[in-house]
Short mmCIF file of C-alpha atoms and ligand atoms in Angstrom, two decimals:
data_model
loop_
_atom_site.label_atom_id
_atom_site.label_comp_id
_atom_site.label_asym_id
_atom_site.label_seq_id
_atom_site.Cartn_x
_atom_site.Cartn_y
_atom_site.Cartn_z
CA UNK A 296 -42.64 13.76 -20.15
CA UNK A 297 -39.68 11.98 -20.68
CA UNK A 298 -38.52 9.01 -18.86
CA UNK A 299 -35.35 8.84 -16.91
CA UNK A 300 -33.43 5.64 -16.91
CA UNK A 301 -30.06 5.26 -14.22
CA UNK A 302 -27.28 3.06 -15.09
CA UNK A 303 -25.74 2.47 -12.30
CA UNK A 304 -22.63 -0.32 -12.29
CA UNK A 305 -19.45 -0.62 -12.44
CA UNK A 306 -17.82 1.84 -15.19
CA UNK A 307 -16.08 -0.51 -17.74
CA UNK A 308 -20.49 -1.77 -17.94
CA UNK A 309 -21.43 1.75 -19.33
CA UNK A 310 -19.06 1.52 -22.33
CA UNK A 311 -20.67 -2.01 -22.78
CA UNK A 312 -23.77 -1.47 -22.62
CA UNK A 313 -24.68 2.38 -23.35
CA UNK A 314 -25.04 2.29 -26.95
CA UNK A 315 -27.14 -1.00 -27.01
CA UNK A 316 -29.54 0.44 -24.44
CA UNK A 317 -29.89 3.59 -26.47
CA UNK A 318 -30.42 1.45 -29.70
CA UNK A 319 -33.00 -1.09 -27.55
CA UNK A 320 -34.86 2.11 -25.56
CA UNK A 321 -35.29 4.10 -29.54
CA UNK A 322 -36.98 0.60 -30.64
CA UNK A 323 -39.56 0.74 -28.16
CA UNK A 324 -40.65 4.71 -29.04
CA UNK A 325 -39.66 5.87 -25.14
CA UNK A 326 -38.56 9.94 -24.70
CA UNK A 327 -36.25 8.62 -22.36
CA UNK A 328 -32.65 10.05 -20.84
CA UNK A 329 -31.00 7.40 -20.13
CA UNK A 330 -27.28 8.40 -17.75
CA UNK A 331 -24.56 6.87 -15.29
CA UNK A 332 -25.55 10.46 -13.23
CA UNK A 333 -28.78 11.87 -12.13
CA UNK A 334 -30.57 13.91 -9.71
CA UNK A 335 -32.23 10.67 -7.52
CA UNK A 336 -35.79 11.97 -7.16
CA UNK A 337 -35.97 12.76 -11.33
CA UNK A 338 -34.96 9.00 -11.69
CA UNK A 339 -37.43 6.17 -13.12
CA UNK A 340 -35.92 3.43 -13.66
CA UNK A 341 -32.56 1.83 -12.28
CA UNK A 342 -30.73 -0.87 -14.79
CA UNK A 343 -28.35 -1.99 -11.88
CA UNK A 344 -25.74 -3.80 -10.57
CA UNK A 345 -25.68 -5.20 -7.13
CA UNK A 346 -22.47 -4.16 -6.79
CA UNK A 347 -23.21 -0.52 -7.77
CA UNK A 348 -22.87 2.76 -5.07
CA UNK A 349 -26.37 2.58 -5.16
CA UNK A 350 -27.40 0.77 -2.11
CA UNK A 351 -29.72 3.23 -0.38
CA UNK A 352 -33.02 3.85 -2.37
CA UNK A 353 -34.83 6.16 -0.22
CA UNK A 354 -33.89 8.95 -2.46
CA UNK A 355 -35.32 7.81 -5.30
CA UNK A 356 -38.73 8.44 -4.84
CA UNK A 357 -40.54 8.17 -8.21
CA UNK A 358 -38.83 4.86 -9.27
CA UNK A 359 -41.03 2.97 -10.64
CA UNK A 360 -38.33 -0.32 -11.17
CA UNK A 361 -35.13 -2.03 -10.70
CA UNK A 362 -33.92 -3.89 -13.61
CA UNK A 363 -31.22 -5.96 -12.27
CA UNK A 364 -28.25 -7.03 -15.33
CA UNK A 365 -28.02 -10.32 -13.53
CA UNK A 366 -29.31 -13.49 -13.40
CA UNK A 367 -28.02 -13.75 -9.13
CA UNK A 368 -30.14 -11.61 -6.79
CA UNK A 369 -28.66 -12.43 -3.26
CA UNK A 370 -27.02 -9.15 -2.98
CA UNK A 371 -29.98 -6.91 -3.30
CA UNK A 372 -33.29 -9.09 -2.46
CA UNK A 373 -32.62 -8.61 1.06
CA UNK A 374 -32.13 -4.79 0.84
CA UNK A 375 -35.06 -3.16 2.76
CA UNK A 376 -34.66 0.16 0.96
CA UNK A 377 -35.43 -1.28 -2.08
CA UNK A 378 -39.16 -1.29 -2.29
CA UNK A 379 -40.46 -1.13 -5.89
CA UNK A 380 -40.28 -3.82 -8.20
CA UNK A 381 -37.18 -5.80 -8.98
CA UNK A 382 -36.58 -8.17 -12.12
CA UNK A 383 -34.43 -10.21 -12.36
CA UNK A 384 -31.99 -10.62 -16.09
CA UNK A 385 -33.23 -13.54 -18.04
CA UNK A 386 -31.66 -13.11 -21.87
CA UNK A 387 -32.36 -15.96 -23.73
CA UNK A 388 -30.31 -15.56 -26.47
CA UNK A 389 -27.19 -14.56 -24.46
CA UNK A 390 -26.90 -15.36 -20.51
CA UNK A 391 -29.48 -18.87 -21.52
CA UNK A 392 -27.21 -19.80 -24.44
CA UNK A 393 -24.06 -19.03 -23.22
CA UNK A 394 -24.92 -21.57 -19.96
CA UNK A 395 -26.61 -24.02 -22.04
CA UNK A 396 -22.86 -24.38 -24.28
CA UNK A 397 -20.81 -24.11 -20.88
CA UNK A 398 -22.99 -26.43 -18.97
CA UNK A 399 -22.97 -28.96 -22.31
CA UNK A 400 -19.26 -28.10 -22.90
CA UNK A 401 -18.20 -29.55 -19.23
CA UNK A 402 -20.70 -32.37 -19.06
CA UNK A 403 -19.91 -33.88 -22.30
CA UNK A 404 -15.96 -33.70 -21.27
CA UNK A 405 -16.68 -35.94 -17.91
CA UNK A 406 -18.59 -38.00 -19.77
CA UNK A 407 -16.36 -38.60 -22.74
CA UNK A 408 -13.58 -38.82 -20.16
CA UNK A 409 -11.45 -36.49 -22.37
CA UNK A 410 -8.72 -35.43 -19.80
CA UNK A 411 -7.47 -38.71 -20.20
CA UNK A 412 -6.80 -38.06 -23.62
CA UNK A 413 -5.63 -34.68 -23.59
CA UNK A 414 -2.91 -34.71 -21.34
CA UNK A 415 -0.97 -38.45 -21.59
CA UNK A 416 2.21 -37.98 -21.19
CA UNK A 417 3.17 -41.85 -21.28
CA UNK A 418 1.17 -42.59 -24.53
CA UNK A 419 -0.71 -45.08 -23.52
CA UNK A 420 -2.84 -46.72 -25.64
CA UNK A 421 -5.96 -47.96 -23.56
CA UNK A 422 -9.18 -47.94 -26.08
CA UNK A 423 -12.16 -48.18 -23.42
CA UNK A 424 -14.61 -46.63 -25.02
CA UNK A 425 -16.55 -44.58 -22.80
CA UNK A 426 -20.81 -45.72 -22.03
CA UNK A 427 -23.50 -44.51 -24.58
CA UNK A 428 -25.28 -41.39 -23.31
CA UNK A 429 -28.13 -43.35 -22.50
CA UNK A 430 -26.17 -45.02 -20.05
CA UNK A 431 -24.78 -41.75 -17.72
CA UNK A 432 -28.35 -40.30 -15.97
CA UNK A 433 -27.66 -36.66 -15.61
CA UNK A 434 -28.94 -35.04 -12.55
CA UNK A 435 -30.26 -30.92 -13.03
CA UNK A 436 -30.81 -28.81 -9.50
CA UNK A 437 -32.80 -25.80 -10.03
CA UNK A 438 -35.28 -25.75 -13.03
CA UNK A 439 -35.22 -22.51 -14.32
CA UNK A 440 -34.72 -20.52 -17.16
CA UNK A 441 -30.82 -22.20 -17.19
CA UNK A 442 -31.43 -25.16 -15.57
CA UNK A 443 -34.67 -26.56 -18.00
CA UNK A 444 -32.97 -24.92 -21.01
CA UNK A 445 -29.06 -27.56 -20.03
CA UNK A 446 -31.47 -30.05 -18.74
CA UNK A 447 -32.91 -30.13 -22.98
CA UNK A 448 -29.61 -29.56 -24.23
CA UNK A 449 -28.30 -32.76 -22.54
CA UNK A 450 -31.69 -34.19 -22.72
CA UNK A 451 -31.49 -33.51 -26.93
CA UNK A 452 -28.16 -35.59 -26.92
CA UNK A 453 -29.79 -38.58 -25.42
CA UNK A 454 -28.70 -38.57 -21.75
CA UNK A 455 -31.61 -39.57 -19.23
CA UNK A 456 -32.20 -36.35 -17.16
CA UNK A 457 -34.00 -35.52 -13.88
CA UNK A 458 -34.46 -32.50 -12.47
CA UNK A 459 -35.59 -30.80 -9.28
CA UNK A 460 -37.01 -27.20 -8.68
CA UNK A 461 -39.50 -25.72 -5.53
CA UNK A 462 -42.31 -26.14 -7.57
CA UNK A 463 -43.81 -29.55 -9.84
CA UNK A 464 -42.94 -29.30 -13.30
CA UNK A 465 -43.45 -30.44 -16.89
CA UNK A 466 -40.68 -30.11 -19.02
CA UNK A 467 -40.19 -32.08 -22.03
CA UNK A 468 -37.02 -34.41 -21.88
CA UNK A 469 -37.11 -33.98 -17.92
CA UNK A 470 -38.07 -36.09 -15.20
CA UNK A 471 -38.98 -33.59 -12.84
CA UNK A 472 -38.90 -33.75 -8.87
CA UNK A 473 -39.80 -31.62 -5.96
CA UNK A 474 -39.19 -32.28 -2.00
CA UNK A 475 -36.60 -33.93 -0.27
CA UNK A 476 -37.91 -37.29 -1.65
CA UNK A 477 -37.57 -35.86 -5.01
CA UNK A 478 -33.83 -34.60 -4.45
CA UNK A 479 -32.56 -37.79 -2.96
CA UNK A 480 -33.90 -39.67 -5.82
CA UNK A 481 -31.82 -37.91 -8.62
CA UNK A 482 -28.51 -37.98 -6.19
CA UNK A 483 -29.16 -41.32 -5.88
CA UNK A 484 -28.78 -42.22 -9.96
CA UNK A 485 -26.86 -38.86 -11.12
CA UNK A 486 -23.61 -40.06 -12.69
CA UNK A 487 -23.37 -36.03 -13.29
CA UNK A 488 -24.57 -33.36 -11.03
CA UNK A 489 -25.35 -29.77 -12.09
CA UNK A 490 -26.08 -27.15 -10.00
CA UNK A 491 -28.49 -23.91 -11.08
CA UNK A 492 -30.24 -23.70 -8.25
CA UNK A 493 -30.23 -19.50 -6.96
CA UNK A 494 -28.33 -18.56 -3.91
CA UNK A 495 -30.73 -18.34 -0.94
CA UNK A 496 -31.07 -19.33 2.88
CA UNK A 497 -33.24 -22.57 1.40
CA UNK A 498 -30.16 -23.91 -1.19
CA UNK A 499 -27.16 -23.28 1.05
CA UNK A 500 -25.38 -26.82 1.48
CA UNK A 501 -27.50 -28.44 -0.84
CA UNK A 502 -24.32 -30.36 -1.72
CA UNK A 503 -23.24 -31.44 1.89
CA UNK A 504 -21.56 -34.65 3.79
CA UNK A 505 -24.80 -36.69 3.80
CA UNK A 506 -25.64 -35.50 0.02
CA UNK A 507 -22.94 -36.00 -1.66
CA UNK A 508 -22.64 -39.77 0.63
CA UNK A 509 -25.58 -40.37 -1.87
CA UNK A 510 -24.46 -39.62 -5.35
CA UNK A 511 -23.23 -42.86 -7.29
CA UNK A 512 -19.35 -43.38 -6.57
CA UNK A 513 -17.55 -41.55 -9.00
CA UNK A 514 -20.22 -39.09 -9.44
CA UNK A 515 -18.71 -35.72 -11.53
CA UNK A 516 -20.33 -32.17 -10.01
CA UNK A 517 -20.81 -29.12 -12.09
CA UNK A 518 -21.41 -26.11 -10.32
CA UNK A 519 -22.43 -22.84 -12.39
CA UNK A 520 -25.32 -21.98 -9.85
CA UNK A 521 -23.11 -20.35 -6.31
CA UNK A 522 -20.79 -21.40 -4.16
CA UNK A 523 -22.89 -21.22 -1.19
CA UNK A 524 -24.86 -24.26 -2.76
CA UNK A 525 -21.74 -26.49 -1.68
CA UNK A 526 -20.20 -27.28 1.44
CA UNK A 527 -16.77 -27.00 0.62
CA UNK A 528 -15.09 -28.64 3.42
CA UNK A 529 -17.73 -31.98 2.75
CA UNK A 530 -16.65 -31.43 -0.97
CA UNK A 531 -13.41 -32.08 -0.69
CA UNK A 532 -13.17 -34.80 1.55
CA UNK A 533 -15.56 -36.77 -0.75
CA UNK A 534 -13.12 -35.97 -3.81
CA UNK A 535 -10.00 -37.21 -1.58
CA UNK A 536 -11.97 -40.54 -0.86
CA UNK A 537 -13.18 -41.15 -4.36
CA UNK A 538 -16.71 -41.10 -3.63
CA UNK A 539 -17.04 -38.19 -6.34
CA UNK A 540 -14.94 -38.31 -9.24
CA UNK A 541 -14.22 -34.68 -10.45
CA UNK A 542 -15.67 -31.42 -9.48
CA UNK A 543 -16.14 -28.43 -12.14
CA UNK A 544 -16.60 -25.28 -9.77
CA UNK A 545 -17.41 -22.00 -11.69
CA UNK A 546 -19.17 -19.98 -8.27
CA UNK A 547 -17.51 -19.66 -5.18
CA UNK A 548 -18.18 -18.76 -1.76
CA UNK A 549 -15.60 -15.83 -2.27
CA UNK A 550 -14.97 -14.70 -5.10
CA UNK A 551 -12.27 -14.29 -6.63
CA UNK A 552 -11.31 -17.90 -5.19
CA UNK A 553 -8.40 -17.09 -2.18
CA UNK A 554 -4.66 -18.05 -3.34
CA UNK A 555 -4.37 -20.39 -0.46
CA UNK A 556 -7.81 -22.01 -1.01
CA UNK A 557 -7.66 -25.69 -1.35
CA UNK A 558 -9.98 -25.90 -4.52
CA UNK A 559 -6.85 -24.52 -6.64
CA UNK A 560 -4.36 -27.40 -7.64
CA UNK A 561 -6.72 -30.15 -6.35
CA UNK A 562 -5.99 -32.81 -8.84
CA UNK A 563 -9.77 -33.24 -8.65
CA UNK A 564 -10.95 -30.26 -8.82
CA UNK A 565 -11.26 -27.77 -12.09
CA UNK A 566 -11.73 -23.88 -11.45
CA UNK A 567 -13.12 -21.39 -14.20
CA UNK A 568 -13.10 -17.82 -12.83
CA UNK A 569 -17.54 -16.96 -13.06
CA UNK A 570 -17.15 -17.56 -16.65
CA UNK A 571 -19.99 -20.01 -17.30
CA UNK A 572 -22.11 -17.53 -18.99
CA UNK A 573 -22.61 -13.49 -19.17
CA UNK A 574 -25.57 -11.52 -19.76
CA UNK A 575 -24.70 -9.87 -23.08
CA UNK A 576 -25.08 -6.23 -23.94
CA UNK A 577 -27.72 -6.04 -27.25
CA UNK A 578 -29.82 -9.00 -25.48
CA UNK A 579 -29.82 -7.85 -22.42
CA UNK A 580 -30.47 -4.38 -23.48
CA UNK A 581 -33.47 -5.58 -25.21
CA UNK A 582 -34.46 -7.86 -22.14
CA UNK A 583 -34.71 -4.59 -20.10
CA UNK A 584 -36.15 -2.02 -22.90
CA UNK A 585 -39.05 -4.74 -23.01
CA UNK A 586 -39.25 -4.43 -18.92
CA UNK A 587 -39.25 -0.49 -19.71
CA UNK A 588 -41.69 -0.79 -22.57
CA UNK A 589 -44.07 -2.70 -19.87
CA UNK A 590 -43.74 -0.51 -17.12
CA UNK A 591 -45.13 2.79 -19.20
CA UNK A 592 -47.77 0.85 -20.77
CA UNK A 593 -49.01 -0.64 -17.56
CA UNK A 594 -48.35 -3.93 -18.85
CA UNK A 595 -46.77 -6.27 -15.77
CA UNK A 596 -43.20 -6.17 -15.72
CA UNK A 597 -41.70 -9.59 -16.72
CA UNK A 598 -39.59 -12.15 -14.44
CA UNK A 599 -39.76 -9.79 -10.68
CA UNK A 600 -38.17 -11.08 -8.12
CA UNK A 601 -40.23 -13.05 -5.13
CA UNK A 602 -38.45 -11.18 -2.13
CA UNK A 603 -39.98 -14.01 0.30
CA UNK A 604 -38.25 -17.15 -1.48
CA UNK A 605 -35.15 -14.91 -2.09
CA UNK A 606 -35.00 -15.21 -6.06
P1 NAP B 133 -34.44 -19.17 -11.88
O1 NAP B 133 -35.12 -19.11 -13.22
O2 NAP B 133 -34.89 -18.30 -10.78
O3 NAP B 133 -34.50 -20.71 -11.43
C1 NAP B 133 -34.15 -21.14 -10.16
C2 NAP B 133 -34.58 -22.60 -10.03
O4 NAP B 133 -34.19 -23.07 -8.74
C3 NAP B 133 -36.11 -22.75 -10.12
O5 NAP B 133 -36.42 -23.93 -10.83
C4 NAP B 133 -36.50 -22.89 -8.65
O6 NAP B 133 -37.70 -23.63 -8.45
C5 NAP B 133 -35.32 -23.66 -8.10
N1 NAP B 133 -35.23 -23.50 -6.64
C6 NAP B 133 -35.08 -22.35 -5.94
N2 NAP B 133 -35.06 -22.62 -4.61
C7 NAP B 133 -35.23 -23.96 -4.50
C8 NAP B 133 -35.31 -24.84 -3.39
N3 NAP B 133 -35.22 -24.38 -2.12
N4 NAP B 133 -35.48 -26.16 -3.63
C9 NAP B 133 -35.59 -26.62 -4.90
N5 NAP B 133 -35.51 -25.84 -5.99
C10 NAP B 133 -35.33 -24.53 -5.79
O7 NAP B 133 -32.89 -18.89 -12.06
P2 NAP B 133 -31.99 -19.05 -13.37
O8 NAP B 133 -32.13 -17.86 -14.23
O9 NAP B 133 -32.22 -20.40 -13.94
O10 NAP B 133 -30.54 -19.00 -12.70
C11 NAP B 133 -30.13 -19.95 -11.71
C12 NAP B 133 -28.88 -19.48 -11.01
O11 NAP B 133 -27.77 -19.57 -11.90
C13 NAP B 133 -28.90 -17.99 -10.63
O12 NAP B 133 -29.60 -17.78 -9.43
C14 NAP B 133 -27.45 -17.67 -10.50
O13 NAP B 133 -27.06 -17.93 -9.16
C15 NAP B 133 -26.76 -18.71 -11.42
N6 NAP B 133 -26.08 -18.08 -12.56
C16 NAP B 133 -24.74 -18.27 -12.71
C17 NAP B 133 -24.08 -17.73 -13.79
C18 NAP B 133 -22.60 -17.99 -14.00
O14 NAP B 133 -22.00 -17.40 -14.88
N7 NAP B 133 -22.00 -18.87 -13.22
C19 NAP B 133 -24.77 -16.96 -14.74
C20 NAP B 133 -26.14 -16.78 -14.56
C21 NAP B 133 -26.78 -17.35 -13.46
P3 NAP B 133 -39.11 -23.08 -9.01
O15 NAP B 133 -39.01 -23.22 -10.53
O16 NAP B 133 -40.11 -23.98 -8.43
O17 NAP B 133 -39.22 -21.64 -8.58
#
């Protein structure tokens, strides 16, 4: 019998991604229908969006899986009619990449002090050279597939790195941390901060008044991970005192980031619109075909959510 897969997000995803889910669900040798419409009870598998109609999943009664097509999970984890298993999208090659350059892209520009350079309208000629790499520790939040695979990017170009996850690590290239003790020792000697810790009732204010108090003055913050990981109000008033240096903000408590919020035109503060990095269609088609692939062999399906940490 064939399989029947639902796509259900936002329109404009369908034209992206229907013909490399077609070309990833032939590879693995599925009969499969695979449609942005069908009867509920016929349906097998959901590739989803948070954001989709589909909130109630009582209908669907034979679903054997919910692929999400992002990395975040906040918006769905807590949904109590979603009962079967729910992965989560981890595509190396596309959303892992993509962060790894972004993450690399905005650390390397704090560290090289580059704005300076870039926009000098009064020419001046000042040649400080800026410290070697081995001379800026780099401080990673969240450990996971995006935060190990920046942590060994920035690790690779011979910055000293810590990171800190839930759970005691070994990562090559990382000093790894866990606990409270663990966290306040890498805001302690960060020089740059990134965030990729997941959005859950655990990591909101991570970044808060007393936090941020112990980051080295100066410190630079990257945040790809969520807004809710920051306490904007404690955020700011650290960047008007100088305590930290420059904050790179890519997630935001709403998004898109309010006209009148006072992150835009903070002399301090850059803004990139969710950009950091985007699951990409013939990845993350495969990423989910694999998923598929599992589920009618009886295989175990690949990164599922843990609905009790919230990620
Ligand atoms: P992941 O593999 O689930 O990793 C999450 C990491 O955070 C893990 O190392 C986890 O520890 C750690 N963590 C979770 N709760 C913690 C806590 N309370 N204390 C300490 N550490 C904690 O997630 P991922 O794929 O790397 O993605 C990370 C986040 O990036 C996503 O949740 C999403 O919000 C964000 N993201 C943003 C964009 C963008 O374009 N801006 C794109 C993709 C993803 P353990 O390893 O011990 O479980």
């Amino acid at each position: 019998m064939p399989i029947n897969v639902l796509f259900a997000a936002h329109e404009k995803r369908w034209a992206q991604y229907e013909a490399p889910l077609r070309t990833a669900l032939d590879a693995i040798g599925v009969d499969y229908t695979l449609a942005i419409e069908l009867p509920p009870a016929d349906v097998d598998y959901i590739v989803y969006a948070p954001s989709s109609p589909v909130q109630d999943f009582t209908p669907y009664t034979r679903l054997k899986a919910v692929l999400n097509l992002w990395a975040g999970v906040e918006d769905a984890v807590g949904n109590p009619t979603l009962k079967v298993p729910y992965a989560r999208m981890v595509d190396d090659e596309g959303l892992t990449q993509g962060m790894v350059e972004w993450v690399t892209g905005h650390t390397l520009r704090h560290h090289l002090g580059m704005d300076a350079h870039i926009v000098n309208p009064n020419h001046s000629w000042v040649p400080d050279a800026p410290p070697v790499s081995a001379d800026r520790p780099v401080g990673i939040l969240g450990l996971g597939e995006l935060g190990s695979a920046c942590g060994q990017a920035i690790a690779r170009l011979g910055f000293p790195v810590s990171g800190w996850a839930r759970s005691q690590k070994q990562i090559d290239g990382i000093t790894c941390h866990t606990g409270t003790d663990g966290l306040n020792t890498i805001l302690r000697q960060s020089q740059i901060l990134i965030l990729l810790l997941p959005s859950t009732a655990a990591t909101e204010n991570t970044l808060n008044a007393e936090t941020l108090a112990m980051l080295p003055k100066g410190a630079f913050i990257i945040n790809p991970g969520r807004g809710l990981l920051i306490d904007d109000d404690a955020l700011l008033a650290a960047l008007d005192s100088g305590q930290i240096g420059h904050a790179t903000l890519d997630v935001f408590r709403v998004e898109p980031l309010p006209q009148d919020h006072p992150f835009w035109g903070h002399p301090k503060v850059t803004v990139t619109p969710h950009i950091a990095s985007e699951t990409r269609a013939p990845s993350a088609s495969r990423a989910i075909a694999e998923n598929i692939r599992r589920g009618e062999a009886g295989e175990p399906f690949l990164y599922l959510v843990d609905r009790d940490a919230g990620y």
